[in-house]
């Protein structure tokens, strides 16, 4: 509207402000990137098995262990409330024991976050189990399909 | 952009646009939420609790979009001194904070059955809570500068600095191990079955249209406020200049 009438010094000031904002935003982004890079370990909610295995926390120190419950590893002890299972991340595996009620979504082949501590014998004793679900949303009906049907349906979804 | 610098021209567009957005958004929202609540299938692992998705995800999106609006308005104000920018930023803050709070509340209700916890100090959850506090700070700051007649550039700087939290929220689940799952939707890819995807997109669009309508309404209200104040000030000046009847 007043653009045409804008005199030269005003335009110059506008460009200076624009440059200032751009510099400020770049500096902010850089600062945030540096901060998140520095925080990359501290800001994680849990350790994965390969981190626990390569750099074991001192026995008895409270840590969170997260990964996949390995298929076929889940064993319920005779008392009915104590369970043993293995958490893996593809590279390393950590045996876990837990006594208590498990969340509804806890199952083999699914994600889990266990809060607890490493024992001297290399087993992780969990005090709390949290279930972690993945990004896939699939209707319950698909469960009854054959593997090939399921694959076709999933492919159609993720296409 | 500067064509709308004139509040009168802005109002001629905003007045008919507000009800149109409101009606269209409500229709979309009620349709998709009704489908989501009654017709959508139960999820394979989560069962019926998956229905909270249709509120939680749009609320999270609008919480982050609201601050992006504040940041863009702040830049427009500082660089171009656009007269409506400060008003647009203030107008987006309250609905943005509201949707952030809805996202946190529905997420907590969902986390209990899905993960087994109401709250964890996880990267995604914490950065979303930080966003809510940033909104509170911005609302207080923008309100105070408007009330005291101080330059609204102070709150604009706050709006630009705060935008750094938006990508942190988005990438928190990718940078750090998190209890929250990674995004199901990214550019052109979906890990969601169409039974969940389409009502979710419709609900997101519906909520967004209602959000836009609310922002326009609040902009009009803030403009009317400013006009009323200017009129009062003029009147006060006039009565100062003219001798009042009492003195005669």
Coordinates of C-alpha atoms in Angstrom, one line a residue:
Chain A
X1 CA 0.0 0.0 0.0
X2 CA 2.6 2.6 1.2
X3 CA 5.3 0.4 -0.4
X4 CA 5.7 2.6 -3.4
X5 CA 6.0 5.8 -1.3
X6 CA 8.6 4.2 1.0
X7 CA 11.7 6.3 0.9
X8 CA 15.2 4.8 0.6
X9 CA 16.4 5.1 4.3
X10 CA 13.2 3.4 5.5
X11 CA 13.8 0.5 3.2
X12 CA 17.4 0.3 4.4
X13 CA 16.3 0.1 8.0
X14 CA 13.9 -2.7 7.1
X15 CA 16.7 -4.6 5.5
X16 CA 18.8 -4.1 8.5
X17 CA 16.1 -5.5 10.8
X18 CA 15.6 -8.4 8.5
X19 CA 19.3 -9.2 8.6
X20 CA 19.3 -8.9 12.3
X21 CA 16.4 -11.3 12.7
X22 CA 18.0 -13.8 10.3
X23 CA 21.3 -13.6 12.3
X24 CA 19.5 -14.0 15.6
X25 CA 17.5 -17.0 14.3
X26 CA 20.7 -18.7 13.0
X27 CA 22.5 -18.1 16.3
X28 CA 19.5 -19.5 18.2
X29 CA 19.3 -22.6 16.0
X30 CA 23.1 -23.2 16.4
X31 CA 22.8 -22.8 20.1
X32 CA 19.9 -25.2 20.3
X33 CA 21.7 -27.8 18.1
X34 CA 24.8 -27.6 20.3
X35 CA 22.7 -28.0 23.4
X36 CA 20.8 -31.0 22.1
X37 CA 24.0 -32.5 20.9
X38 CA 25.5 -32.1 24.3
X39 CA 22.4 -33.5 25.8
X40 CA 22.1 -36.5 23.5
X41 CA 22.8 -39.0 26.2
X42 CA 21.4 -37.3 29.2
X43 CA 18.1 -36.5 27.4
X44 CA 17.4 -40.1 26.5
X45 CA 14.8 -41.7 28.6
X46 CA 16.5 -45.1 28.7
X47 CA 19.6 -47.0 27.7
X48 CA 19.5 -49.7 25.0
X49 CA 21.1 -53.1 25.7
X50 CA 24.2 -52.5 23.6
X51 CA 25.0 -49.4 25.8
X52 CA 24.4 -51.4 29.0
X53 CA 26.6 -54.2 27.8
X54 CA 29.5 -52.1 26.4
X55 CA 29.5 -49.7 29.3
X56 CA 27.7 -51.3 32.3
X57 CA 26.3 -49.0 35.0
X58 CA 27.6 -49.8 38.5
X59 CA 25.6 -52.6 40.1
X60 CA 22.8 -51.2 42.1
X61 CA 22.5 -47.9 40.3
X62 CA 19.0 -47.0 39.2
X63 CA 18.8 -47.0 35.4
X64 CA 16.2 -47.5 32.7
X65 CA 16.6 -50.2 30.1
X66 CA 14.6 -50.1 26.9
X67 CA 14.4 -52.4 23.9
X68 CA 12.4 -55.2 22.4
X69 CA 11.1 -58.2 24.4
X70 CA 12.7 -61.0 22.5
X71 CA 10.2 -63.5 21.1
X72 CA 10.2 -66.8 23.0
X73 CA 12.2 -65.4 25.9
X74 CA 9.2 -64.7 28.3
X75 CA 9.0 -67.2 31.1
X76 CA 6.5 -67.0 34.0
X77 CA 7.9 -68.5 37.3
X78 CA 5.8 -71.0 39.3
X79 CA 4.6 -68.2 41.7
X80 CA 2.7 -66.7 38.8
X81 CA 3.8 -63.0 39.3
X82 CA 7.6 -63.3 38.6
X83 CA 8.6 -63.2 35.0
X84 CA 11.9 -63.5 33.2
X85 CA 12.5 -62.2 29.7
X86 CA 15.3 -60.9 27.5
X87 CA 15.5 -57.4 26.2
X88 CA 17.4 -57.0 22.9
X89 CA 18.2 -54.2 20.4
X90 CA 19.6 -56.4 17.6
X91 CA 23.1 -56.2 18.8
X92 CA 23.1 -57.0 22.5
X93 CA 20.7 -58.8 24.9
X94 CA 20.1 -58.3 28.6
X95 CA 18.2 -60.8 30.7
X96 CA 15.5 -59.1 32.9
X97 CA 13.6 -60.3 35.9
X98 CA 10.5 -58.6 37.2
X99 CA 7.8 -59.3 39.8
X100 CA 4.5 -57.6 39.6
X101 CA 1.7 -56.7 37.3
X102 CA 2.7 -56.0 33.7
X103 CA 1.1 -53.3 31.5
X104 CA -1.6 -54.4 29.0
X105 CA 0.7 -53.8 26.0
X106 CA 3.6 -55.7 27.4
X107 CA 4.2 -58.8 25.2
X108 CA 6.9 -60.6 23.2
X109 CA 8.2 -58.8 20.1
X110 CA 7.0 -55.5 21.5
X111 CA 8.9 -52.5 23.0
X112 CA 9.4 -52.2 26.8
X113 CA 11.1 -49.8 29.2
X114 CA 12.2 -51.4 32.5
X115 CA 13.2 -49.2 35.5
X116 CA 15.5 -51.0 37.9
X117 CA 19.2 -51.9 38.4
X118 CA 21.8 -54.3 37.2
X119 CA 22.7 -57.2 39.5
X120 CA 26.2 -58.4 40.0
X121 CA 25.4 -61.5 37.9
X122 CA 24.5 -59.4 34.8
X123 CA 20.8 -59.7 35.2
X124 CA 18.6 -56.6 35.2
X125 CA 16.1 -56.5 38.1
X126 CA 13.1 -54.3 37.1
X127 CA 11.0 -52.5 39.7
X128 CA 8.6 -51.0 37.1
X129 CA 7.8 -52.0 33.5
X130 CA 6.5 -49.6 30.9
X131 CA 5.2 -50.7 27.6
X132 CA 6.4 -48.9 24.5
X133 CA 4.3 -49.1 21.4
X134 CA 5.5 -48.5 17.9
X135 CA 4.2 -46.1 15.3
X136 CA 2.0 -48.7 13.5
X137 CA -1.8 -48.4 13.9
X138 CA -3.5 -51.6 12.7
X139 CA -7.1 -52.6 13.2
X140 CA -7.8 -55.6 15.4
X141 CA -9.5 -57.5 12.4
X142 CA -6.1 -57.7 10.7
X143 CA -4.9 -60.0 13.4
X144 CA -7.0 -62.8 12.1
X145 CA -5.7 -62.5 8.6
X146 CA -3.1 -64.8 7.1
X147 CA 0.4 -63.5 7.0
X148 CA 0.2 -62.7 3.3
X149 CA -3.1 -60.8 3.6
X150 CA -1.7 -58.9 6.5
X151 CA 1.4 -58.0 4.5
X152 CA -0.8 -56.8 1.6
X153 CA -3.0 -54.7 3.9
X154 CA 0.0 -53.1 5.6
X155 CA 1.7 -52.4 2.3
X156 CA -1.4 -50.7 1.1
X157 CA -1.4 -48.6 4.2
X158 CA 2.2 -47.5 4.1
X159 CA 2.3 -47.0 0.3
Chain B
X1 CA 0.6 -8.7 3.3
X2 CA 0.6 -5.0 3.8
X3 CA -2.7 -4.8 2.0
X4 CA -4.2 -6.0 5.3
X5 CA -2.4 -3.4 7.3
X6 CA -5.5 -1.4 7.2
X7 CA -7.7 -2.8 10.0
X8 CA -10.8 -1.9 8.0
X9 CA -9.7 -4.0 5.0
X10 CA -8.8 -6.8 7.4
X11 CA -12.3 -6.7 9.0
X12 CA -14.1 -6.8 5.6
X13 CA -12.4 -10.2 5.0
X14 CA -12.4 -11.5 8.6
X15 CA -16.1 -10.8 9.3
X16 CA -17.5 -13.2 6.7
X17 CA -14.6 -15.6 7.0
X18 CA -15.1 -16.3 10.7
X19 CA -18.5 -18.0 10.5
X20 CA -17.6 -19.9 7.3
X21 CA -14.5 -21.4 9.0
X22 CA -16.5 -22.1 12.2
X23 CA -19.3 -23.9 10.4
X24 CA -17.1 -25.9 8.0
X25 CA -14.7 -26.8 10.9
X26 CA -17.5 -27.9 13.2
X27 CA -19.0 -30.1 10.5
X28 CA -15.7 -31.8 9.7
X29 CA -14.9 -32.2 13.4
X30 CA -18.2 -33.6 14.5
X31 CA -18.2 -36.0 11.6
X32 CA -14.7 -37.3 12.1
X33 CA -15.0 -37.5 15.9
X34 CA -18.3 -39.4 15.7
X35 CA -16.7 -41.8 13.3
X36 CA -13.6 -42.1 15.5
X37 CA -15.7 -42.7 18.6
X38 CA -18.3 -45.1 17.3
X39 CA -17.3 -46.5 13.9
X40 CA -13.5 -46.8 13.9
X41 CA -12.2 -50.3 14.6
X42 CA -10.3 -51.2 17.8
X43 CA -6.6 -51.2 17.4
X44 CA -4.6 -54.5 17.4
X45 CA -2.7 -53.9 20.6
X46 CA -4.3 -50.8 22.2
X47 CA -7.9 -51.8 21.7
X48 CA -10.5 -49.1 22.3
X49 CA -8.2 -46.6 23.8
X50 CA -6.9 -45.8 20.3
X51 CA -9.9 -43.5 19.9
X52 CA -8.2 -40.8 21.9
X53 CA -5.9 -40.4 18.9
X54 CA -8.4 -38.3 17.1
X55 CA -8.2 -35.5 19.8
X56 CA -4.6 -36.0 21.0
X57 CA -2.8 -35.7 17.6
X58 CA -4.8 -32.6 16.3
X59 CA -4.3 -30.9 19.7
X60 CA -0.5 -31.6 19.6
X61 CA -0.3 -30.2 16.0
X62 CA -2.2 -27.1 16.9
X63 CA -0.2 -26.5 20.0
X64 CA 3.0 -26.4 17.9
X65 CA 1.3 -24.6 14.9
X66 CA 0.0 -21.9 17.4
X67 CA 3.6 -21.1 18.4
X68 CA 4.7 -21.1 14.8
X69 CA 2.0 -18.5 14.1
X70 CA 3.3 -16.4 17.0
X71 CA 6.8 -16.7 15.7
X72 CA 5.8 -15.6 12.1
X73 CA 3.8 -12.7 13.5
X74 CA 6.7 -11.7 15.7
X75 CA 9.1 -11.6 12.7
X76 CA 6.5 -9.7 10.7
X77 CA 6.3 -7.2 13.5
X78 CA 10.0 -6.7 14.1
X79 CA 11.1 -6.6 10.4
X80 CA 8.1 -5.1 8.6
X81 CA 6.4 -3.4 11.6
X82 CA 3.1 -4.8 10.4
X83 CA 0.4 -3.2 12.5
X84 CA -1.7 -6.3 12.8
X85 CA 1.2 -8.6 13.6
X86 CA 1.3 -8.0 17.4
X87 CA -2.5 -8.6 17.5
X88 CA -2.2 -11.8 15.5
X89 CA 0.5 -13.1 17.9
X90 CA -1.6 -12.3 20.9
X91 CA -4.7 -13.8 19.3
X92 CA -3.0 -17.1 18.6
X93 CA -1.5 -17.5 22.1
X94 CA -4.6 -18.4 24.1
X95 CA -6.0 -21.1 21.7
X96 CA -2.5 -22.4 21.2
X97 CA -2.0 -22.8 25.0
X98 CA -5.5 -24.4 25.2
X99 CA -4.6 -27.1 22.6
X100 CA -1.2 -27.7 24.2
X101 CA -3.0 -28.3 27.5
X102 CA -5.6 -30.6 25.8
X103 CA -2.6 -32.5 24.2
X104 CA -1.0 -33.0 27.6
X105 CA -4.2 -34.1 29.3
X106 CA -5.3 -36.5 26.6
X107 CA -1.7 -37.8 26.4
X108 CA -1.7 -38.5 30.1
X109 CA -5.0 -40.3 30.0
X110 CA -3.7 -42.4 27.1
X111 CA -0.4 -43.1 28.6
X112 CA -1.9 -44.8 31.6
X113 CA -3.5 -47.7 29.7
X114 CA -1.0 -47.8 26.8
X115 CA 2.4 -47.4 28.6
X116 CA 1.4 -48.0 32.2
X117 CA 2.1 -44.5 33.4
X118 CA 0.4 -41.1 33.7
X119 CA 3.6 -39.1 33.3
X120 CA 7.3 -39.6 32.7
X121 CA 10.0 -37.0 32.4
X122 CA 10.7 -38.1 28.9
X123 CA 12.1 -35.8 26.1
X124 CA 8.8 -35.5 24.2
X125 CA 6.6 -35.1 27.2
X126 CA 8.9 -32.6 28.9
X127 CA 9.3 -30.4 25.8
X128 CA 5.5 -30.3 25.3
X129 CA 5.2 -29.1 29.0
X130 CA 7.8 -26.5 28.3
X131 CA 5.7 -25.3 25.4
X132 CA 2.7 -24.8 27.7
X133 CA 4.9 -22.7 30.1
X134 CA 6.2 -20.7 27.1
X135 CA 2.6 -19.9 26.2
X136 CA 1.9 -18.8 29.7
X137 CA 5.0 -16.6 29.7
X138 CA 4.0 -15.1 26.3
X139 CA 0.4 -14.4 27.3
X140 CA 1.5 -12.7 30.5
X141 CA 4.2 -10.7 28.7
X142 CA 2.1 -9.6 25.7
X143 CA -0.8 -8.7 28.0
X144 CA 1.5 -6.6 30.2
X145 CA 3.1 -4.8 27.3
X146 CA -0.3 -4.0 25.8
X147 CA -1.6 -2.8 29.2
X148 CA 1.4 -0.7 30.1
X149 CA 1.7 0.8 26.6
X150 CA 5.2 -0.6 26.3
X151 CA 6.5 -1.6 22.9
X152 CA 5.2 -5.0 21.9
X153 CA 8.6 -5.8 20.4
X154 CA 9.5 -7.3 23.8
X155 CA 7.0 -10.1 23.4
X156 CA 7.8 -10.5 19.7
X157 CA 11.4 -11.3 20.7
X158 CA 10.1 -13.8 23.2
X159 CA 8.0 -15.3 20.5
X160 CA 10.9 -15.7 18.1
X161 CA 13.2 -17.2 20.8
X162 CA 10.5 -19.6 21.9
X163 CA 10.1 -21.1 18.5
X164 CA 13.3 -23.1 19.0
X165 CA 11.2 -25.5 21.2
X166 CA 8.9 -26.5 18.2
X167 CA 11.5 -28.5 16.3
X168 CA 12.8 -29.9 19.6
X169 CA 9.3 -31.3 20.3
X170 CA 9.2 -32.8 16.8
X171 CA 12.6 -34.4 16.8
X172 CA 12.7 -35.4 20.5
X173 CA 11.5 -38.9 19.7
X174 CA 14.1 -39.3 16.9
X175 CA 17.1 -37.7 18.6
X176 CA 16.7 -39.4 22.0
X177 CA 15.4 -42.7 23.1
X178 CA 11.8 -41.9 24.2
X179 CA 8.8 -43.7 25.7
X180 CA 6.8 -41.9 23.0
X181 CA 6.7 -43.7 19.6
X182 CA 8.2 -42.0 16.6
X183 CA 5.7 -40.1 14.3
X184 CA 3.3 -42.3 12.4
X185 CA 2.9 -39.7 9.7
X186 CA 5.7 -38.1 7.8
X187 CA 5.9 -36.6 4.3
X188 CA 4.0 -39.0 2.1
X189 CA 4.3 -42.0 4.4
X190 CA 1.9 -43.4 6.9
X191 CA 2.2 -46.3 9.3
X192 CA -1.5 -46.0 10.0
X193 CA -4.3 -48.1 8.5
X194 CA -6.7 -46.0 6.4
X195 CA -9.5 -46.6 9.0
X196 CA -7.4 -44.4 11.4
X197 CA -5.6 -42.2 9.0
X198 CA -8.6 -40.5 7.2
X199 CA -10.7 -39.6 10.3
X200 CA -7.5 -38.3 11.9
X201 CA -6.7 -36.1 8.9
X202 CA -10.4 -34.8 8.9
X203 CA -10.3 -34.2 12.6
X204 CA -7.0 -32.3 12.3
X205 CA -8.4 -30.1 9.5
X206 CA -11.6 -29.5 11.5
X207 CA -9.7 -28.5 14.6
X208 CA -7.5 -26.3 12.5
X209 CA -10.4 -24.4 10.9
X210 CA -11.9 -23.8 14.3
X211 CA -8.5 -22.7 15.6
X212 CA -8.3 -20.2 12.7
X213 CA -11.8 -18.9 13.4
X214 CA -11.0 -18.4 17.0
X215 CA -7.8 -16.5 16.1
X216 CA -9.8 -14.2 13.8
X217 CA -12.4 -13.6 16.5
X218 CA -9.8 -12.8 19.0
X219 CA -8.0 -10.5 16.5
X220 CA -11.3 -8.6 16.0
X221 CA -11.9 -8.4 19.8
X222 CA -8.3 -7.0 20.4
X223 CA -8.8 -4.5 17.5
X224 CA -12.1 -3.4 19.0
X225 CA -10.4 -3.0 22.4
X226 CA -7.6 -0.9 20.9
X227 CA -10.2 1.3 19.1
X228 CA -12.3 1.8 22.2
X229 CA -9.2 2.8 24.1
X230 CA -8.1 5.2 21.5
X231 CA -11.6 6.8 21.4
X232 CA -11.6 7.1 25.2
X233 CA -8.2 8.7 25.1
X234 CA -9.3 11.2 22.4
X235 CA -12.3 12.1 24.5
X236 CA -10.2 12.6 27.6
X237 CA -7.9 14.9 25.6
X238 CA -10.9 16.9 24.2
X239 CA -12.4 17.4 27.7
X240 CA -9.0 18.6 29.0
X241 CA -8.8 21.2 26.2
X242 CA -12.3 22.5 26.5
X243 CA -13.4 24.1 29.8
X244 CA -16.0 21.9 31.4
X245 CA -19.4 23.2 32.2
X246 CA -18.8 23.0 35.9
X247 CA -16.4 25.8 35.7
X248 CA -18.9 28.2 34.2

